XYZ file of C-alpha atoms in Angstrom:
659
model
C -21.855 112.138 93.994
C -24.169 112.607 96.423
C -22.380 116.525 97.807
C -24.278 118.551 96.023
C -21.825 121.430 96.680
C -19.013 119.741 94.071
C -21.485 118.375 91.865
C -22.393 119.674 88.762
C -25.342 118.941 87.371
C -26.132 119.828 83.426
C -29.239 118.802 81.218
C -28.574 118.210 77.600
C -30.574 118.741 74.827
C -30.445 119.422 71.101
C -32.441 120.057 67.902
C -35.320 121.797 69.015
C -36.885 123.062 65.702
C -38.554 125.929 67.636
C -41.919 126.805 64.740
C -41.663 123.666 62.990
C -45.097 123.233 61.549
C -46.004 126.512 62.863
C -48.929 126.663 60.588
C -50.364 123.267 60.651
C -53.114 124.076 62.584
C -52.624 120.127 63.956
C -48.842 120.414 64.874
C -48.072 123.787 65.152
C -47.611 123.327 69.058
C -45.887 120.146 69.213
C -41.982 121.998 68.859
C -43.674 124.399 71.458
C -44.711 121.988 74.344
C -41.569 120.137 74.154
C -39.346 122.608 75.017
C -41.086 123.633 77.771
C -40.974 120.099 79.349
C -37.291 120.467 78.858
C -37.342 123.601 81.115
C -39.337 121.896 83.419
C -37.764 119.479 84.386
C -34.276 121.420 84.272
C -36.115 123.348 86.719
C -37.684 119.671 89.071
C -33.617 118.484 88.677
C -32.240 121.211 90.184
C -29.868 121.321 87.117
C -26.925 124.225 87.429
C -27.938 125.139 83.740
C -29.206 123.484 80.274
C -26.802 123.159 77.974
C -28.512 123.061 74.598
C -26.494 121.296 70.743
C -27.855 124.468 68.383
C -30.753 123.743 66.456
C -33.211 126.109 69.205
C -35.317 127.312 65.847
C -36.229 125.327 63.094
C -35.918 128.256 60.717
C -33.446 130.699 60.395
C -36.234 133.534 60.776
C -37.930 133.264 62.776
C -41.328 134.035 62.719
C -42.829 136.414 65.362
C -45.184 134.206 66.798
C -42.070 131.624 67.162
C -39.851 134.632 68.896
C -42.352 136.084 71.036
C -43.280 131.980 72.472
C -39.179 131.232 73.199
C -39.084 134.139 74.777
C -42.254 133.413 76.769
C -41.095 130.261 77.716
C -37.802 131.179 78.681
C -38.740 134.210 80.816
C -40.890 131.971 82.451
C -38.219 129.293 83.806
C -34.848 131.262 83.539
C -35.879 134.124 85.305
C -36.395 133.719 89.248
C -34.581 134.168 92.290
C -32.520 130.509 92.510
C -28.790 131.121 92.920
C -26.154 129.962 91.181
C -23.599 127.688 92.103
C -21.388 127.720 89.520
C -18.663 130.237 88.841
C -17.652 131.280 84.942
C -13.382 131.969 85.439
C -12.614 132.443 82.027
C -12.371 135.394 80.843
C -14.997 136.396 79.439
C -15.800 138.766 76.462
C -13.776 136.130 74.258
C -16.633 133.679 75.295
C -19.625 136.105 74.978
C -18.145 138.051 72.680
C -21.289 140.703 72.438
C -21.521 144.083 73.362
C -21.987 143.120 77.251
C -19.527 140.138 77.172
C -20.365 138.225 80.120
C -22.239 135.989 81.176
C -25.367 136.310 81.612
C -26.264 135.975 85.127
C -23.982 137.944 86.582
C -25.931 140.902 85.048
C -27.758 143.180 87.633
C -30.402 143.866 85.898
C -31.301 140.632 85.980
C -32.334 137.669 87.801
C -30.963 134.494 86.252
C -32.161 131.685 87.839
C -31.775 128.767 84.768
C -28.541 130.293 83.181
C -29.024 128.156 79.246
C -25.965 128.303 77.298
C -26.748 127.078 73.685
C -24.122 126.744 69.762
C -26.397 127.357 66.313
C -27.205 124.781 64.170
C -26.973 124.921 60.709
C -30.866 125.263 60.749
C -30.196 129.222 63.204
C -26.564 130.133 61.787
C -25.400 133.978 61.045
C -26.347 135.405 58.227
C -26.323 138.603 56.278
C -23.719 141.476 56.223
C -23.901 142.204 60.006
C -23.564 137.751 60.785
C -25.984 136.932 62.624
C -28.406 134.828 63.677
C -31.641 134.531 65.889
C -29.372 133.045 68.557
C -28.785 136.708 69.223
C -32.222 138.413 70.188
C -32.649 135.336 72.620
C -28.866 136.441 73.719
C -29.752 140.303 73.820
C -32.495 140.425 76.032
C -30.286 138.000 77.998
C -31.915 135.639 78.039
C -29.446 132.834 76.962
C -25.539 132.389 76.831
C -24.398 131.946 73.200
C -21.551 130.265 72.671
C -19.329 128.435 69.948
C -19.656 130.925 67.261
C -16.885 131.530 64.616
C -15.671 134.635 62.263
C -14.173 132.346 59.664
C -13.093 135.649 58.225
C -12.295 135.417 54.426
C -12.247 132.654 51.837
C -9.841 129.398 51.877
C -9.588 127.178 54.155
C -9.739 129.896 57.572
C -8.731 129.467 61.151
C -10.655 129.250 63.952
C -9.282 128.647 67.924
C -11.203 127.423 69.818
C -11.982 128.593 73.348
C -13.553 126.727 76.304
C -15.713 128.445 79.292
C -14.654 127.545 82.119
C -17.063 126.981 85.259
C -15.807 125.741 88.814
C -18.250 124.921 90.730
C -16.598 123.147 94.305
C -13.573 121.084 93.626
C -15.550 119.999 90.410
C -13.672 122.362 87.013
C -15.204 122.060 83.943
C -14.076 123.425 79.924
C -17.147 123.585 77.918
C -16.290 124.203 74.539
C -18.791 124.963 71.572
C -18.597 125.050 68.089
C -21.504 126.182 65.869
C -22.044 124.357 62.606
C -19.276 125.138 60.100
C -20.559 123.361 55.927
C -19.030 120.522 56.912
C -16.413 120.324 53.857
C -15.023 123.491 54.644
C -14.669 122.272 58.142
C -14.003 118.386 57.215
C -10.732 120.592 54.979
C -10.558 122.936 58.491
C -9.675 120.009 60.276
C -7.316 118.115 57.905
C -4.977 121.285 57.650
C -2.629 121.891 60.100
C -3.370 124.362 62.676
C -6.443 125.128 61.453
C -7.860 124.341 63.909
C -6.832 125.510 67.365
C -8.477 123.988 70.806
C -6.824 126.680 73.506
C -6.323 124.583 76.901
C -6.958 126.475 80.657
C -4.130 127.935 81.506
C -2.481 126.374 84.928
C -3.145 127.927 88.226
C -3.198 127.743 92.002
C -4.150 123.958 93.239
C -5.055 123.782 89.581
C -3.294 121.725 86.559
C -4.819 121.145 83.066
C -5.390 117.482 83.635
C -7.817 118.443 86.545
C -10.627 120.247 83.513
C -13.176 117.774 82.626
C -13.411 118.341 79.215
C -17.028 118.710 77.135
C -17.890 120.040 73.735
C -20.938 120.189 71.701
C -20.492 120.671 68.346
C -23.527 120.321 65.946
C -22.281 117.954 62.180
C -22.739 115.863 60.410
C -22.168 112.187 60.922
C -23.464 109.064 59.344
C -20.412 108.569 56.644
C -22.608 108.845 53.901
C -19.885 110.988 51.956
C -16.579 111.148 54.202
C -16.362 114.519 52.336
C -19.835 116.080 54.123
C -19.431 114.472 57.560
C -17.215 114.731 60.752
C -14.948 111.980 61.922
C -15.299 111.296 65.221
C -10.685 111.552 64.930
C -11.052 114.939 63.670
C -11.975 115.983 68.090
C -8.464 116.236 70.162
C -7.915 112.942 72.079
C -7.210 114.980 75.687
C -11.441 115.542 75.021
C -14.390 113.621 78.040
C -17.433 113.591 76.861
C -18.383 114.961 73.357
C -22.454 115.756 72.788
C -22.926 115.346 68.972
C -26.166 117.487 68.014
C -27.769 117.857 64.350
C -28.547 113.849 63.545
C -31.851 113.605 65.165
C -31.878 109.930 65.863
C -32.144 109.710 69.945
C -28.532 107.691 70.609
C -28.692 109.385 74.390
C -26.535 106.845 75.564
C -22.546 107.035 76.170
C -20.994 105.035 73.256
C -16.627 105.385 73.787
C -15.376 106.109 70.624
C -12.249 102.699 69.894
C -8.490 104.849 71.268
C -10.229 108.554 71.690
C -10.604 108.437 75.406
C -13.868 110.091 75.397
C -17.095 109.359 75.221
C -20.282 110.670 72.383
C -23.918 111.194 73.791
C -25.853 111.591 71.365
C -29.716 113.441 72.454
C -31.894 113.340 68.917
C -34.102 115.901 68.275
C -37.126 116.447 70.540
C -39.632 116.586 67.582
C -39.801 114.455 64.757
C -39.116 116.594 61.565
C -38.202 114.097 59.421
C -40.997 111.244 59.579
C -38.171 108.515 59.120
C -37.488 105.068 61.313
C -35.279 107.447 63.143
C -37.241 109.417 63.848
C -39.864 106.784 65.525
C -37.618 105.977 68.099
C -38.322 107.644 71.692
C -37.199 110.735 72.431
C -34.972 111.785 75.862
C -32.425 114.312 77.241
C -30.302 113.824 79.496
C -29.219 114.495 82.535
C -25.253 114.644 83.006
C -24.211 114.499 86.845
C -20.141 115.781 86.433
C -18.153 115.872 89.746
C -14.213 115.727 89.557
C -13.577 113.426 86.786
C -16.262 111.635 86.541
C -19.752 112.345 85.739
C -22.134 110.044 85.693
C -25.085 110.421 82.301
C -29.116 109.450 83.423
C -31.434 109.816 80.241
C -35.336 110.850 80.900
C -37.518 110.449 78.395
C -40.065 113.096 76.782
C -43.274 112.306 78.271
C -45.374 115.459 75.520
C -43.488 113.881 72.892
C -46.475 113.359 69.834
C -46.300 109.431 69.164
C -45.001 107.989 66.031
C -45.463 104.590 64.096
C -42.821 103.532 61.755
C -43.036 100.662 59.100
C -42.008 99.121 56.631
C -43.533 97.273 53.872
C -43.018 94.955 50.594
C -46.206 94.064 49.026
C -44.513 92.444 46.733
C -43.268 90.092 49.726
C -46.530 89.236 51.499
C -48.920 87.434 50.505
C -52.366 88.456 50.334
C -51.669 91.344 48.310
C -52.377 90.488 44.378
C -50.401 92.838 41.969
C -53.762 93.476 39.387
C -56.281 93.323 42.543
C -55.162 97.839 43.686
C -58.315 97.125 46.332
C -56.055 94.070 48.046
C -53.324 96.510 48.066
C -55.456 99.261 49.459
C -57.495 96.699 51.983
C -53.350 95.540 53.452
C -51.951 99.377 53.623
C -55.092 100.341 55.149
C -55.144 97.192 57.992
C -51.207 98.304 58.694
C -52.215 101.352 59.711
C -54.906 100.620 61.751
C -52.456 98.193 63.672
C -50.516 101.639 63.989
C -53.059 103.337 65.317
C -53.985 100.851 67.914
C -49.859 100.566 68.745
C -49.413 104.373 69.517
C -52.460 105.338 71.571
C -51.714 102.147 74.110
C -48.912 103.620 76.200
C -51.051 106.543 76.053
C -51.884 106.288 79.978
C -47.642 107.391 80.410
C -48.067 110.528 78.537
C -49.752 113.124 79.653
C -52.440 113.944 77.172
C -53.545 111.557 74.218
C -52.851 112.740 70.838
C -53.505 112.419 67.118
C -50.282 109.754 66.396
C -47.420 110.765 63.812
C -47.560 107.499 60.792
C -45.715 106.669 58.019
C -45.690 103.133 55.951
C -42.321 102.846 52.799
C -43.820 100.918 51.186
C -41.822 98.714 48.060
C -44.106 98.430 44.616
C -41.782 97.115 42.086
C -43.630 95.540 40.436
C -47.103 97.054 41.358
C -48.372 100.344 40.691
C -49.084 103.371 42.668
C -51.401 105.248 44.985
C -52.621 108.048 45.804
C -51.205 108.982 49.144
C -53.775 112.193 50.039
C -56.796 109.753 48.775
C -55.279 107.148 50.627
C -55.285 109.605 53.778
C -58.537 110.719 53.497
C -60.283 108.268 55.536
C -57.441 108.947 58.487
C -58.341 113.423 58.761
C -59.201 113.193 62.634
C -56.813 109.959 63.574
C -53.725 110.306 62.604
C -51.623 113.693 63.146
C -50.396 114.090 59.252
C -53.407 112.650 56.661
C -51.742 113.895 53.621
C -48.174 112.185 54.226
C -49.287 108.500 55.300
C -47.679 106.491 52.540
C -44.108 107.217 50.706
C -43.468 105.329 47.742
C -40.181 103.357 46.939
C -38.511 100.723 44.769
C -35.895 98.128 45.154
C -32.145 100.145 44.713
C -29.860 97.689 43.198
C -26.804 96.956 45.094
C -23.724 97.654 43.675
C -20.499 96.502 43.938
C -17.306 98.601 44.570
C -13.935 98.045 43.857
C -13.451 95.801 47.381
C -16.194 93.826 46.496
C -18.579 95.081 48.622
C -22.100 95.723 47.939
C -23.249 99.266 48.006
C -27.642 99.973 48.635
C -27.973 102.991 46.718
C -31.267 104.261 49.252
C -28.633 104.167 51.422
C -25.990 106.471 49.858
C -28.755 109.245 49.441
C -30.362 111.640 52.001
C -32.964 113.262 52.039
C -31.217 116.985 52.194
C -28.572 115.868 49.422
C -31.029 116.010 46.386
C -31.713 118.223 44.084
C -28.764 120.187 45.488
C -26.288 121.802 42.810
C -23.913 123.796 44.202
C -21.385 126.434 41.922
C -18.798 124.587 42.240
C -20.624 121.441 40.150
C -22.289 124.005 37.773
C -18.567 125.309 37.176
C -16.823 122.277 36.421
C -18.823 120.821 34.198
C -19.052 123.997 31.579
C -14.847 124.607 32.046
C -16.231 127.799 33.856
C -13.076 129.777 35.993
C -13.812 132.606 38.131
C -11.361 135.679 37.510
C -13.002 137.790 40.547
C -14.632 136.209 42.917
C -14.120 132.655 44.322
C -15.891 130.021 43.708
C -16.546 129.029 47.234
C -17.275 132.229 48.646
C -20.400 132.617 45.932
C -21.826 129.391 46.645
C -21.726 130.210 50.773
C -23.482 133.177 48.893
C -26.115 131.518 47.347
C -26.983 129.006 49.788
C -28.168 132.072 52.358
C -29.822 133.657 49.126
C -32.444 130.902 48.175
C -32.362 128.549 52.240
C -32.275 131.316 54.477
C -33.726 133.973 53.085
C -30.580 136.479 52.838
C -30.898 139.091 50.481
C -27.850 140.474 51.176
C -26.265 137.355 50.620
C -24.446 138.786 47.647
C -23.144 141.400 48.848
C -21.654 140.235 51.779
C -19.258 138.263 49.435
C -18.834 140.692 47.341
C -18.143 143.744 50.352
C -15.886 140.088 52.133
C -13.585 140.302 49.510
C -13.322 144.086 48.439
C -12.241 144.716 52.169
C -9.510 141.663 52.602
C -8.692 143.390 48.695
C -7.994 146.457 50.519
C -6.359 145.437 53.312
C -3.385 144.014 50.615
C -3.305 147.315 48.950
C -2.514 148.941 52.093
C 0.651 147.071 53.485
C 1.543 148.004 50.215
C 1.454 151.635 50.064
C 2.527 151.982 53.080
C 5.748 150.022 51.384
C 5.268 151.759 47.571
C 4.108 154.639 45.602
C 1.639 154.299 44.243
C 0.493 156.071 41.098
C -3.488 156.887 40.612
C -3.357 154.737 36.766
C -2.448 151.780 38.969
C -5.133 151.861 41.417
C -7.285 150.128 39.265
C -4.704 147.810 37.532
C -3.310 145.865 41.467
C -7.312 145.187 42.172
C -7.429 143.495 39.344
C -4.191 141.336 40.479
C -5.427 141.020 44.426
C -8.618 139.948 43.505
C -7.337 137.128 40.873
C -4.397 136.015 42.884
C -6.850 135.542 45.598
C -8.924 133.343 43.208
C -6.359 131.541 42.209
C -5.098 130.767 45.275
C -8.129 129.739 46.740
C -8.573 126.813 43.688
C -5.351 125.120 44.645
C -6.016 125.395 48.135
C -9.660 123.500 47.079
C -7.527 120.744 45.525
C -5.543 119.994 48.114
C -3.279 122.047 47.699
C -0.659 122.409 51.062
C 2.864 123.338 49.457
C 0.641 127.441 49.521
C 1.059 128.669 53.303
C -2.067 131.670 53.076
C -3.275 133.528 50.660
C -1.940 136.873 52.578
C 1.855 135.776 51.503
C 1.357 135.019 47.752
C -0.341 137.935 47.274
C 2.496 139.824 49.183
C 4.913 138.068 46.818
C 2.979 138.412 43.987
C 3.162 142.042 44.331
C 6.844 142.894 45.771
C 7.208 140.908 42.379
C 7.026 142.463 38.987
C 4.541 144.243 37.924
C 1.610 141.753 36.051
C -0.798 143.438 33.829
C -4.386 142.571 34.614
C -5.711 139.651 33.753
C -9.615 140.160 34.764
C -13.026 142.431 34.148
C -13.681 145.084 38.100
C -16.731 144.223 38.756
C -19.121 147.124 38.497
C -19.915 148.754 41.689
C -23.579 149.388 42.547
C -23.021 152.832 44.028
C -20.430 156.247 44.119
C -19.932 154.651 47.586
C -19.126 151.248 46.931
C -16.615 153.358 45.281
C -15.320 155.543 47.684
C -14.960 153.196 49.973
C -12.878 151.055 47.476
C -9.481 151.577 48.702
C -10.240 152.741 53.178
C -9.925 150.174 55.798
C -9.365 149.834 59.412
C -6.888 147.026 61.446
C -7.771 146.554 64.802
C -5.444 144.091 66.833
C -6.844 142.147 69.481
C -5.842 139.871 72.383
C -6.406 137.219 74.460
C -5.124 135.848 77.914
C -6.317 132.630 80.242
C -5.497 129.816 78.256
C -2.552 128.234 76.080
C -2.375 125.437 73.568
C -1.449 123.026 73.685
C 2.314 121.830 72.468
C 1.903 120.417 69.428
C -1.747 123.327 68.160
C 1.683 125.582 69.541
C 2.732 126.664 66.512
C 2.870 130.440 65.472
C 0.812 131.240 69.471
C 1.551 134.298 70.878
C 3.874 133.386 74.306
C 2.715 133.610 77.618
C -0.715 132.383 77.298
C -1.958 135.139 75.227
C -3.125 134.496 71.689
C -3.114 137.468 69.826
C -5.115 137.584 66.420
C -4.587 140.718 64.047
C -1.436 142.211 63.151
C -0.060 145.605 61.407
C -0.889 149.524 62.713
C -2.585 152.858 61.657
C -5.603 152.897 58.881
C -6.029 152.859 55.833
C -5.856 155.827 53.865
C -9.100 157.463 52.203
C -9.119 157.803 48.965
C -11.362 158.231 45.521
C -11.474 156.842 42.255
C -12.136 159.698 40.597
C -9.471 160.665 38.569
C -8.556 164.314 37.458
C -9.916 166.648 35.396
C -6.949 165.676 32.507
C -7.995 161.890 32.981
C -11.867 162.135 33.088
C -13.722 163.882 35.972
C -16.796 161.376 35.720
C -16.851 158.926 38.442
C -15.822 155.097 38.332
C -17.913 153.574 38.790
C -16.241 150.138 36.405
C -13.164 149.216 34.842
C -12.709 146.693 32.487
C -9.573 144.678 31.949
C -9.387 142.249 29.014
C -6.919 139.959 28.926
C -6.333 137.220 26.213
C -5.018 134.164 28.155
C -3.179 133.343 31.540
C 0.265 133.890 30.643
C -0.049 136.522 28.408
C 0.882 140.039 30.248
C -2.185 142.353 28.893
C -0.941 145.014 26.944
C -4.282 146.780 26.424
C -6.370 148.385 29.245
C -10.222 149.993 28.202
C -11.217 151.930 30.332
C -15.089 152.084 30.539
C -16.917 155.137 32.435
C -20.459 154.774 32.974
C -23.336 156.708 34.648
C -26.272 155.254 36.051
C -28.491 157.004 32.974
C -27.310 155.662 29.168
C -28.035 159.099 27.563
C -25.290 160.113 29.860
C -22.535 157.764 29.461
C -19.596 159.288 28.965
C -18.667 158.792 25.333
C -15.078 156.830 23.386
C -13.755 160.030 21.980
C -15.110 163.772 21.532
C -15.190 166.544 24.272
C -14.737 165.860 27.567
C -17.972 166.251 30.762
C -17.192 168.769 33.804
C -16.870 167.046 36.651
C -19.663 166.289 39.820
C -19.839 168.383 41.957
C -18.980 167.409 45.680
C -16.986 164.540 44.368
C -13.618 163.493 45.852
C -10.617 164.491 43.663
C -7.357 162.541 44.030
C -3.898 164.396 44.221
C -0.704 163.383 43.348
C 0.786 162.153 46.422
C -1.853 159.597 47.003
C -2.935 158.686 50.032
C -4.150 162.405 50.656
C -7.476 163.277 49.264
C -8.942 167.288 48.694
C -12.931 168.071 48.383
C -14.150 171.058 46.773
């Protein structure tokens, strides 16, 4: 591998968590110093590019200070006159689905000497109506190449196609697959649903066969199997892979490990900054220098020297001979002795570090049979000696071991992860209260609630509603081209479509594999005999949403340059092309404002009541609401004139006249 012309050199790192503890006076720069060291190592080792495995940012909406520091570091190390010695030979508009659609070093207006390729993690994943991530900001600045961003689309299991970035340097060819973070439960179901995840293989080219490509996958998911449904099993991944970079797990397991029976190796670089003071984070932090030539690779782990030292210990008080349960002073003296030893231990290898830093110290204390101690008061004496004096101690009790059906004893404390505690999902609330979701799917609401709370996404619920409305009007559009729908039936059809989607998604979540797709089932339902609506349509916030309810567009996109594996080729376009989307034309514009003979006021909501799922509704109560209570339309009496400037639906569906 001495020939540099054919050797591709990649520096691999994951979970930089830029901006972590940015308001802490001692630890605010830790994440940036580690990231700058990573970029400095890339420059020193003369790598071809840097590969990041997600969670570049700690917050979904990083602060201005964090964004400025990140851009400064990338600009300092990535923009230079050094030549880029590899080529991207795949369809870049598919790999980088942004406005520019090409790798950043090919932009003639920028001198990019160190390309950076990154996916998103669970901390900096896309959110909002426009589905944008903080990494999109760096991508728009032409500082990083953001790939692995999937459009799941709609509800239910969903379907994705993973296209590789094809990199070529001399005779070495690498297919780089990226899969940004997807909710573990959903991705787990997708892997177990046939043809939901399609891996696109490179086409055979002149002098190159599919087997000549070295296949790398970088992903960001749970790997620890505390709950099989909330983690991704390595055996879900395709066997043609050669190397897997696994992000999200912070424990540094940098040495590649072979997965039995799968034929590929997995490296877990871990985080570059300690965000959880647990045993796994106390291991030395490393990055990986990966050298690839042909179909062989050589890993070289490089320790990070700017990382703040972290010492961890566990103490069981009842097992200590010099501790008296009735004498708290003896407990304090024993814990003080342990802390002093850890501080002294952390200062020993300081000569190899760039500069001396206050260490992080964490002691997990099993206080069974003892009384607790105030951690803040205990840490006051270590201010200026450790970086975390307020939380040196964490108390726990020995968990009872329960016996499984197989006779294996499982420690309850090992079953829980910090991020899984004190979390309640909408699915659990609905199940506990025996509720029935009739308008919006439970899975969509659960995702919207998570985005609203965890990512401070104020538009999460609006995006959830808008996405369901978009799918509903697509169904109506497909039927409008075949059947004549009277204006009186529009609301009923909307209720039917949305209710069928909820039923279908609930069946999918229970593992019903008999449902091929929600689109086909909805079409079959509407083509059959008309069923009266059984649910209430949500109230729209303004007339614009109502006016655009039945407005939609269809698009057809095609991607070339790849062929699917034979086992996943069902439904794929032949000849190396994959097409997504179908249909022609666009949905005709209309409104939900009825003619004067019925009601000239704009409809804000339409409530349709039903007694049960089995009975067709016999009565349809139409309620016309306005923003002012005193202007509400009476149930009987004279009719109000229609507001000026509003469109009215004529008898010919799809034609709108404005007066």
